[in-house]
Amino acid sequence: EPEVTQTPSHQVTQMGQEVILRCVPISNHLYFYWYRQILGQKVEFLVSFYNNEISEKSEIFDDQFSVERPDGSNFTLKIRSTKLEDSAMYFCASRLPGRENQPQHFGDGTRLSIL
Amino acid sequence: KNQVEQSPQSLIILEGKNCTLQCNYTVSPFSNLRWYKQDTGRGPVSLTIMTFSENTKSNGRYTATLDADTKQSSLHITASQLSDSASYICVVSLSGSARQLTFGSGTQLTVLP
């Protein structure tokens, strides 16, 4: 069964540095998402992306965050100047086009640790 | 504020037993309700998705129910297996914001031999 793949599985970065998290969604999916999960807390929506533009974003997704689909297969999340509170598990998800109750397929996440 | 509350927070059962997990939500306007299973260190995996017009949906040994009037859902697991040990997360989708999901905190289920 096709899977969403995320790299790296664990990223350690110094505070203030830029970080790029990478995702390869399932190939025929057209809707893409980023979520984060701070240790011990709920999964939180960050941003959705469709047709090469952001569809929706949460209040968490401020100017430090950006997303891109640079080459038709990868979907990236960039954090420009990381803060300690950005330490979390970041999940990418994708789904098929069509009705909104299509399931979202999640990757296994990137654990981001900010030092 | 849109919220999803789950109970119990954690549950321990013996292999072969049944269990029921609860979810209450205040998300409005409501589009659909999903149950996900999240193994430790893995991403969530979809179990069921129900719209407001559906009141039950099964996926193997998992059966989800939905009461849109009382804004409650349950996930029933039959004949539990050791591999059912995971966090079970209730997720509600806003209507008109179909791409945005509101997650519950999850119920941590442990199945013992």
PDB file of C-alpha atoms in Angstrom:
ATOM      1  CA  GLU A   1       0.000   0.000   0.000  1.00  0.00           C
ATOM      2  CA  PRO A   2       1.383   3.450  -0.882  1.00  0.00           C
ATOM      3  CA  GLU A   3       2.654   5.484   2.027  1.00  0.00           C
ATOM      4  CA  VAL A   4       3.479   9.049   2.907  1.00  0.00           C
ATOM      5  CA  THR A   5       7.199   9.214   3.649  1.00  0.00           C
ATOM      6  CA  GLN A   6       8.932  11.854   5.723  1.00  0.00           C
ATOM      7  CA  THR A   7      12.604  12.694   6.104  1.00  0.00           C
ATOM      8  CA  PRO A   8      14.540  12.979   8.258  1.00  0.00           C
ATOM      9  CA  SER A   9      13.020  10.912  11.042  1.00  0.00           C
ATOM     10  CA  HIS A  10      14.851  13.047  13.612  1.00  0.00           C
ATOM     11  CA  GLN A  11      16.321  16.532  13.163  1.00  0.00           C
ATOM     12  CA  VAL A  12      18.389  18.312  15.793  1.00  0.00           C
ATOM     13  CA  THR A  13      18.950  22.021  15.179  1.00  0.00           C
ATOM     14  CA  GLN A  14      20.360  24.972  17.059  1.00  0.00           C
ATOM     15  CA  MET A  15      17.896  27.692  18.019  1.00  0.00           C
ATOM     16  CA  GLY A  16      17.741  30.409  15.376  1.00  0.00           C
ATOM     17  CA  GLN A  17      18.709  28.107  12.531  1.00  0.00           C
ATOM     18  CA  GLU A  18      16.529  27.332   9.546  1.00  0.00           C
ATOM     19  CA  VAL A  19      15.166  23.827   9.142  1.00  0.00           C
ATOM     20  CA  ILE A  20      13.413  22.124   6.241  1.00  0.00           C
ATOM     21  CA  LEU A  21      11.258  19.069   6.802  1.00  0.00           C
ATOM     22  CA  ARG A  22      10.531  16.937   3.781  1.00  0.00           C
ATOM     23  CA  CYS A  23       7.556  14.835   2.804  1.00  0.00           C
ATOM     24  CA  VAL A  24       6.719  12.708  -0.202  1.00  0.00           C
ATOM     25  CA  PRO A  25       2.916  12.390  -0.359  1.00  0.00           C
ATOM     26  CA  ILE A  26       1.113   9.506  -2.020  1.00  0.00           C
ATOM     27  CA  SER A  27       1.465  10.037  -5.753  1.00  0.00           C
ATOM     28  CA  ASN A  28      -2.154  10.599  -6.836  1.00  0.00           C
ATOM     29  CA  HIS A  29      -3.064  12.712  -3.823  1.00  0.00           C
ATOM     30  CA  LEU A  30      -3.719  16.401  -4.373  1.00  0.00           C
ATOM     31  CA  TYR A  31      -4.350  17.764  -0.861  1.00  0.00           C
ATOM     32  CA  PHE A  32      -1.422  18.117   1.501  1.00  0.00           C
ATOM     33  CA  TYR A  33      -1.174  18.991   5.164  1.00  0.00           C
ATOM     34  CA  TRP A  34       1.283  19.633   7.948  1.00  0.00           C
ATOM     35  CA  TYR A  35       0.491  18.951  11.600  1.00  0.00           C
ATOM     36  CA  ARG A  36       2.586  19.109  14.728  1.00  0.00           C
ATOM     37  CA  GLN A  37       2.403  17.268  18.027  1.00  0.00           C
ATOM     38  CA  ILE A  38       4.282  18.657  20.999  1.00  0.00           C
ATOM     39  CA  LEU A  39       5.307  15.855  23.364  1.00  0.00           C
ATOM     40  CA  GLY A  40       2.343  14.794  25.474  1.00  0.00           C
ATOM     41  CA  GLN A  41      -0.103  17.111  23.704  1.00  0.00           C
ATOM     42  CA  LYS A  42      -2.722  16.874  20.986  1.00  0.00           C
ATOM     43  CA  VAL A  43      -1.989  16.857  17.297  1.00  0.00           C
ATOM     44  CA  GLU A  44      -2.459  20.402  15.952  1.00  0.00           C
ATOM     45  CA  PHE A  45      -3.235  21.517  12.423  1.00  0.00           C
ATOM     46  CA  LEU A  46      -0.665  23.827  10.846  1.00  0.00           C
ATOM     47  CA  VAL A  47      -1.494  24.268   7.170  1.00  0.00           C
ATOM     48  CA  SER A  48      -3.257  22.758   4.195  1.00  0.00           C
ATOM     49  CA  PHE A  49      -2.088  23.048   0.598  1.00  0.00           C
ATOM     50  CA  TYR A  50      -3.879  22.497  -2.666  1.00  0.00           C
ATOM     51  CA  ASN A  51      -3.272  23.507  -6.259  1.00  0.00           C
ATOM     52  CA  ASN A  52       0.118  24.972  -5.379  1.00  0.00           C
ATOM     53  CA  GLU A  53      -1.153  27.343  -2.755  1.00  0.00           C
ATOM     54  CA  ILE A  54      -2.042  27.429   0.916  1.00  0.00           C
ATOM     55  CA  SER A  55      -5.742  26.642   1.456  1.00  0.00           C
ATOM     56  CA  GLU A  56      -5.901  27.243   5.182  1.00  0.00           C
ATOM     57  CA  LYS A  57      -3.480  27.853   8.015  1.00  0.00           C
ATOM     58  CA  SER A  58      -3.750  27.955  11.774  1.00  0.00           C
ATOM     59  CA  GLU A  59      -2.593  30.700  14.111  1.00  0.00           C
ATOM     60  CA  ILE A  60       0.494  28.596  14.804  1.00  0.00           C
ATOM     61  CA  PHE A  61       1.589  28.952  11.186  1.00  0.00           C
ATOM     62  CA  ASP A  62       3.106  32.408  11.436  1.00  0.00           C
ATOM     63  CA  ASP A  63       5.631  34.196   9.218  1.00  0.00           C
ATOM     64  CA  GLN A  64       8.404  31.874  10.406  1.00  0.00           C
ATOM     65  CA  PHE A  65       6.745  28.982   8.586  1.00  0.00           C
ATOM     66  CA  SER A  66       6.427  28.350   4.872  1.00  0.00           C
ATOM     67  CA  VAL A  67       5.472  25.411   2.681  1.00  0.00           C
ATOM     68  CA  GLU A  68       6.451  24.525  -0.829  1.00  0.00           C
ATOM     69  CA  ARG A  69       5.934  21.832  -3.400  1.00  0.00           C
ATOM     70  CA  PRO A  70       9.115  22.405  -5.353  1.00  0.00           C
ATOM     71  CA  ASP A  71       9.092  19.578  -7.856  1.00  0.00           C
ATOM     72  CA  GLY A  72       5.689  17.912  -8.031  1.00  0.00           C
ATOM     73  CA  SER A  73       6.593  15.119  -5.644  1.00  0.00           C
ATOM     74  CA  ASN A  74       8.087  16.649  -2.496  1.00  0.00           C
ATOM     75  CA  PHE A  75       6.172  18.801  -0.040  1.00  0.00           C
ATOM     76  CA  THR A  76       8.314  20.762   2.383  1.00  0.00           C
ATOM     77  CA  LEU A  77       7.833  22.696   5.600  1.00  0.00           C
ATOM     78  CA  LYS A  78      10.419  25.361   6.341  1.00  0.00           C
ATOM     79  CA  ILE A  79      10.915  27.051   9.681  1.00  0.00           C
ATOM     80  CA  ARG A  80      13.080  30.121   9.138  1.00  0.00           C
ATOM     81  CA  SER A  81      14.423  30.877  12.592  1.00  0.00           C
ATOM     82  CA  THR A  82      13.668  28.049  14.973  1.00  0.00           C
ATOM     83  CA  LYS A  83      12.668  28.599  18.585  1.00  0.00           C
ATOM     84  CA  LEU A  84      12.828  26.198  21.502  1.00  0.00           C
ATOM     85  CA  GLU A  85       9.045  25.857  21.423  1.00  0.00           C
ATOM     86  CA  ASP A  86       9.195  24.533  17.860  1.00  0.00           C
ATOM     87  CA  SER A  87      10.438  21.238  19.291  1.00  0.00           C
ATOM     88  CA  ALA A  88       7.739  18.739  18.361  1.00  0.00           C
ATOM     89  CA  MET A  89       6.808  15.873  16.084  1.00  0.00           C
ATOM     90  CA  TYR A  90       5.815  17.172  12.662  1.00  0.00           C
ATOM     91  CA  PHE A  91       3.438  15.046  10.577  1.00  0.00           C
ATOM     92  CA  CYS A  92       2.751  15.378   6.888  1.00  0.00           C
ATOM     93  CA  ALA A  93      -0.507  14.040   5.479  1.00  0.00           C
ATOM     94  CA  SER A  94      -2.121  13.794   2.074  1.00  0.00           C
ATOM     95  CA  ARG A  95      -5.454  12.759   0.634  1.00  0.00           C
ATOM     96  CA  LEU A  96      -7.196  12.102  -2.620  1.00  0.00           C
ATOM     97  CA  PRO A  97      -9.252  14.786  -4.313  1.00  0.00           C
ATOM     98  CA  GLY A  98     -13.009  14.597  -4.107  1.00  0.00           C
ATOM     99  CA  ARG A  99     -15.315  14.577  -1.145  1.00  0.00           C
ATOM    100  CA  GLU A 100     -14.061  16.090   2.064  1.00  0.00           C
ATOM    101  CA  ASN A 101     -14.528  12.851   3.986  1.00  0.00           C
ATOM    102  CA  GLN A 102     -11.678  11.149   2.190  1.00  0.00           C
ATOM    103  CA  PRO A 103      -9.188   9.871   4.782  1.00  0.00           C
ATOM    104  CA  GLN A 104      -5.939  11.697   5.290  1.00  0.00           C
ATOM    105  CA  HIS A 105      -2.902   9.443   5.156  1.00  0.00           C
ATOM    106  CA  PHE A 106      -0.169  10.401   7.592  1.00  0.00           C
ATOM    107  CA  GLY A 107       3.552   9.858   7.462  1.00  0.00           C
ATOM    108  CA  ASP A 108       5.443   8.657  10.519  1.00  0.00           C
ATOM    109  CA  GLY A 109       6.658  12.140  11.297  1.00  0.00           C
ATOM    110  CA  THR A 110       9.887  14.040  11.837  1.00  0.00           C
ATOM    111  CA  ARG A 111      10.948  14.607  15.415  1.00  0.00           C
ATOM    112  CA  LEU A 112      12.378  18.129  15.570  1.00  0.00           C
ATOM    113  CA  SER A 113      14.565  18.957  18.558  1.00  0.00           C
ATOM    114  CA  ILE A 114      15.694  22.562  19.015  1.00  0.00           C
ATOM    115  CA  LEU A 115      18.701  23.102  21.256  1.00  0.00           C
TER     116      LEU A 115
ATOM    117  CA  LYS B   1     -14.169  27.195  21.081  1.00  0.00           C
ATOM    118  CA  ASN B   2     -14.123  23.982  19.048  1.00  0.00           C
ATOM    119  CA  GLN B   3     -13.088  21.112  21.287  1.00  0.00           C
ATOM    120  CA  VAL B   4     -12.882  17.344  21.241  1.00  0.00           C
ATOM    121  CA  GLU B   5     -12.784  15.529  24.592  1.00  0.00           C
ATOM    122  CA  GLN B   6     -12.047  11.841  24.984  1.00  0.00           C
ATOM    123  CA  SER B   7     -12.473   9.406  27.833  1.00  0.00           C
ATOM    124  CA  PRO B   8     -11.002   7.528  29.456  1.00  0.00           C
ATOM    125  CA  GLN B   9      -7.516   8.977  29.204  1.00  0.00           C
ATOM    126  CA  SER B  10      -6.073   5.482  29.488  1.00  0.00           C
ATOM    127  CA  LEU B  11      -7.438   1.962  29.607  1.00  0.00           C
ATOM    128  CA  ILE B  12      -5.922  -1.430  30.350  1.00  0.00           C
ATOM    129  CA  ILE B  13      -7.736  -4.600  29.271  1.00  0.00           C
ATOM    130  CA  LEU B  14      -6.918  -8.261  28.862  1.00  0.00           C
ATOM    131  CA  GLU B  15      -6.452  -9.798  25.449  1.00  0.00           C
ATOM    132  CA  GLY B  16      -9.726 -11.058  24.008  1.00  0.00           C
ATOM    133  CA  LYS B  17     -11.887  -8.591  25.917  1.00  0.00           C
ATOM    134  CA  ASN B  18     -14.032  -5.859  24.378  1.00  0.00           C
ATOM    135  CA  CYS B  19     -13.801  -2.166  25.175  1.00  0.00           C
ATOM    136  CA  THR B  20     -15.498   1.113  24.310  1.00  0.00           C
ATOM    137  CA  LEU B  21     -13.850   4.502  24.024  1.00  0.00           C
ATOM    138  CA  GLN B  22     -15.802   7.763  24.208  1.00  0.00           C
ATOM    139  CA  CYS B  23     -15.584  11.078  22.404  1.00  0.00           C
ATOM    140  CA  ASN B  24     -17.565  14.278  22.983  1.00  0.00           C
ATOM    141  CA  TYR B  25     -17.181  17.271  20.734  1.00  0.00           C
ATOM    142  CA  THR B  26     -18.301  20.866  20.496  1.00  0.00           C
ATOM    143  CA  VAL B  27     -17.034  21.466  16.968  1.00  0.00           C
ATOM    144  CA  SER B  28     -19.527  23.385  14.881  1.00  0.00           C
ATOM    145  CA  PRO B  29     -20.496  23.379  12.117  1.00  0.00           C
ATOM    146  CA  PHE B  30     -19.724  19.694  11.938  1.00  0.00           C
ATOM    147  CA  SER B  31     -18.630  17.885   8.789  1.00  0.00           C
ATOM    148  CA  ASN B  32     -17.412  14.465   9.799  1.00  0.00           C
ATOM    149  CA  LEU B  33     -15.896  12.529  12.681  1.00  0.00           C
ATOM    150  CA  ARG B  34     -12.909  10.252  12.373  1.00  0.00           C
ATOM    151  CA  TRP B  35     -11.218   7.745  14.584  1.00  0.00           C
ATOM    152  CA  TYR B  36      -7.492   7.241  14.177  1.00  0.00           C
ATOM    153  CA  LYS B  37      -5.120   4.694  15.692  1.00  0.00           C
ATOM    154  CA  GLN B  38      -1.634   5.924  16.539  1.00  0.00           C
ATOM    155  CA  ASP B  39       1.041   3.427  17.455  1.00  0.00           C
ATOM    156  CA  THR B  40       3.944   4.768  19.498  1.00  0.00           C
ATOM    157  CA  GLY B  41       6.395   6.584  17.242  1.00  0.00           C
ATOM    158  CA  ARG B  42       4.164   6.304  14.169  1.00  0.00           C
ATOM    159  CA  GLY B  43       1.726   8.558  12.373  1.00  0.00           C
ATOM    160  CA  PRO B  44      -2.036   8.261  12.886  1.00  0.00           C
ATOM    161  CA  VAL B  45      -3.849   5.678  10.766  1.00  0.00           C
ATOM    162  CA  SER B  46      -7.487   6.196   9.799  1.00  0.00           C
ATOM    163  CA  LEU B  47      -9.966   3.638  11.169  1.00  0.00           C
ATOM    164  CA  THR B  48     -13.368   5.135  10.344  1.00  0.00           C
ATOM    165  CA  ILE B  49     -14.902   8.315   8.985  1.00  0.00           C
ATOM    166  CA  MET B  50     -18.561   9.195   9.583  1.00  0.00           C
ATOM    167  CA  THR B  51     -20.621  12.099   8.303  1.00  0.00           C
ATOM    168  CA  PHE B  52     -23.463  13.577  10.349  1.00  0.00           C
ATOM    169  CA  SER B  53     -25.991  11.339   8.587  1.00  0.00           C
ATOM    170  CA  GLU B  54     -24.220   8.115   9.564  1.00  0.00           C
ATOM    171  CA  ASN B  55     -24.656   6.665  13.039  1.00  0.00           C
ATOM    172  CA  THR B  56     -22.497   3.578  12.811  1.00  0.00           C
ATOM    173  CA  LYS B  57     -19.560   2.351  10.782  1.00  0.00           C
ATOM    174  CA  SER B  58     -17.422  -0.749  11.120  1.00  0.00           C
ATOM    175  CA  ASN B  59     -13.900  -1.608  10.094  1.00  0.00           C
ATOM    176  CA  GLY B  60     -13.136  -5.187  11.055  1.00  0.00           C
ATOM    177  CA  ARG B  61     -13.143  -5.437  14.844  1.00  0.00           C
ATOM    178  CA  TYR B  62     -13.628  -1.664  15.185  1.00  0.00           C
ATOM    179  CA  THR B  63     -17.149  -0.206  15.271  1.00  0.00           C
ATOM    180  CA  ALA B  64     -17.719   3.514  15.602  1.00  0.00           C
ATOM    181  CA  THR B  65     -21.026   5.138  16.514  1.00  0.00           C
ATOM    182  CA  LEU B  66     -22.084   8.739  16.171  1.00  0.00           C
ATOM    183  CA  ASP B  67     -24.932  10.694  17.740  1.00  0.00           C
ATOM    184  CA  ALA B  68     -24.852  14.082  16.039  1.00  0.00           C
ATOM    185  CA  ASP B  69     -27.661  15.395  18.255  1.00  0.00           C
ATOM    186  CA  THR B  70     -25.764  14.850  21.499  1.00  0.00           C
ATOM    187  CA  LYS B  71     -22.380  15.351  19.799  1.00  0.00           C
ATOM    188  CA  GLN B  72     -21.039  12.033  21.048  1.00  0.00           C
ATOM    189  CA  SER B  73     -19.172   9.211  19.416  1.00  0.00           C
ATOM    190  CA  SER B  74     -17.813   5.898  20.607  1.00  0.00           C
ATOM    191  CA  LEU B  75     -15.320   3.389  19.288  1.00  0.00           C
ATOM    192  CA  HIS B  76     -15.953  -0.233  20.234  1.00  0.00           C
ATOM    193  CA  ILE B  77     -13.149  -2.752  19.882  1.00  0.00           C
ATOM    194  CA  THR B  78     -14.154  -6.386  19.834  1.00  0.00           C
ATOM    195  CA  ALA B  79     -11.985  -9.329  20.857  1.00  0.00           C
ATOM    196  CA  SER B  80      -8.941  -7.177  21.551  1.00  0.00           C
ATOM    197  CA  GLN B  81      -5.483  -8.227  20.434  1.00  0.00           C
ATOM    198  CA  LEU B  82      -2.055  -7.259  21.738  1.00  0.00           C
ATOM    199  CA  SER B  83      -1.539  -5.230  18.552  1.00  0.00           C
ATOM    200  CA  ASP B  84      -4.499  -3.042  19.503  1.00  0.00           C
ATOM    201  CA  SER B  85      -2.289  -1.380  22.115  1.00  0.00           C
ATOM    202  CA  ALA B  86      -2.063   2.210  20.857  1.00  0.00           C
ATOM    203  CA  SER B  87      -3.528   5.677  21.249  1.00  0.00           C
ATOM    204  CA  TYR B  88      -6.992   6.059  19.739  1.00  0.00           C
ATOM    205  CA  ILE B  89      -7.724   9.571  18.639  1.00  0.00           C
ATOM    206  CA  CYS B  90     -11.104  11.114  17.881  1.00  0.00           C
ATOM    207  CA  VAL B  91     -10.881  13.814  15.216  1.00  0.00           C
ATOM    208  CA  VAL B  92     -13.637  16.150  14.085  1.00  0.00           C
ATOM    209  CA  SER B  93     -13.694  18.053  10.819  1.00  0.00           C
ATOM    210  CA  LEU B  94     -15.276  21.481  10.539  1.00  0.00           C
ATOM    211  CA  SER B  95     -17.889  21.943   7.868  1.00  0.00           C
ATOM    212  CA  GLY B  96     -16.776  24.522   5.379  1.00  0.00           C
ATOM    213  CA  SER B  97     -13.244  23.935   6.556  1.00  0.00           C
ATOM    214  CA  ALA B  98     -12.971  20.434   5.293  1.00  0.00           C
ATOM    215  CA  ARG B  99      -9.233  20.492   5.300  1.00  0.00           C
ATOM    216  CA  GLN B 100      -8.902  21.304   8.985  1.00  0.00           C
ATOM    217  CA  LEU B 101      -9.177  18.631  11.643  1.00  0.00           C
ATOM    218  CA  THR B 102      -9.594  19.145  15.408  1.00  0.00           C
ATOM    219  CA  PHE B 103      -7.915  16.363  17.362  1.00  0.00           C
ATOM    220  CA  GLY B 104      -8.767  14.921  20.742  1.00  0.00           C
ATOM    221  CA  SER B 105      -6.058  13.999  23.233  1.00  0.00           C
ATOM    222  CA  GLY B 106      -6.558  10.317  22.621  1.00  0.00           C
ATOM    223  CA  THR B 107      -7.228   7.274  24.794  1.00  0.00           C
ATOM    224  CA  GLN B 108      -4.130   5.201  25.468  1.00  0.00           C
ATOM    225  CA  LEU B 109      -5.197   1.551  25.260  1.00  0.00           C
ATOM    226  CA  THR B 110      -2.985  -1.198  26.633  1.00  0.00           C
ATOM    227  CA  VAL B 111      -3.911  -4.806  25.922  1.00  0.00           C
ATOM    228  CA  LEU B 112      -2.248  -7.319  28.235  1.00  0.00           C
ATOM    229  CA  PRO B 113      -1.783 -11.032  27.552  1.00  0.00           C
TER     230      PRO B 113
END
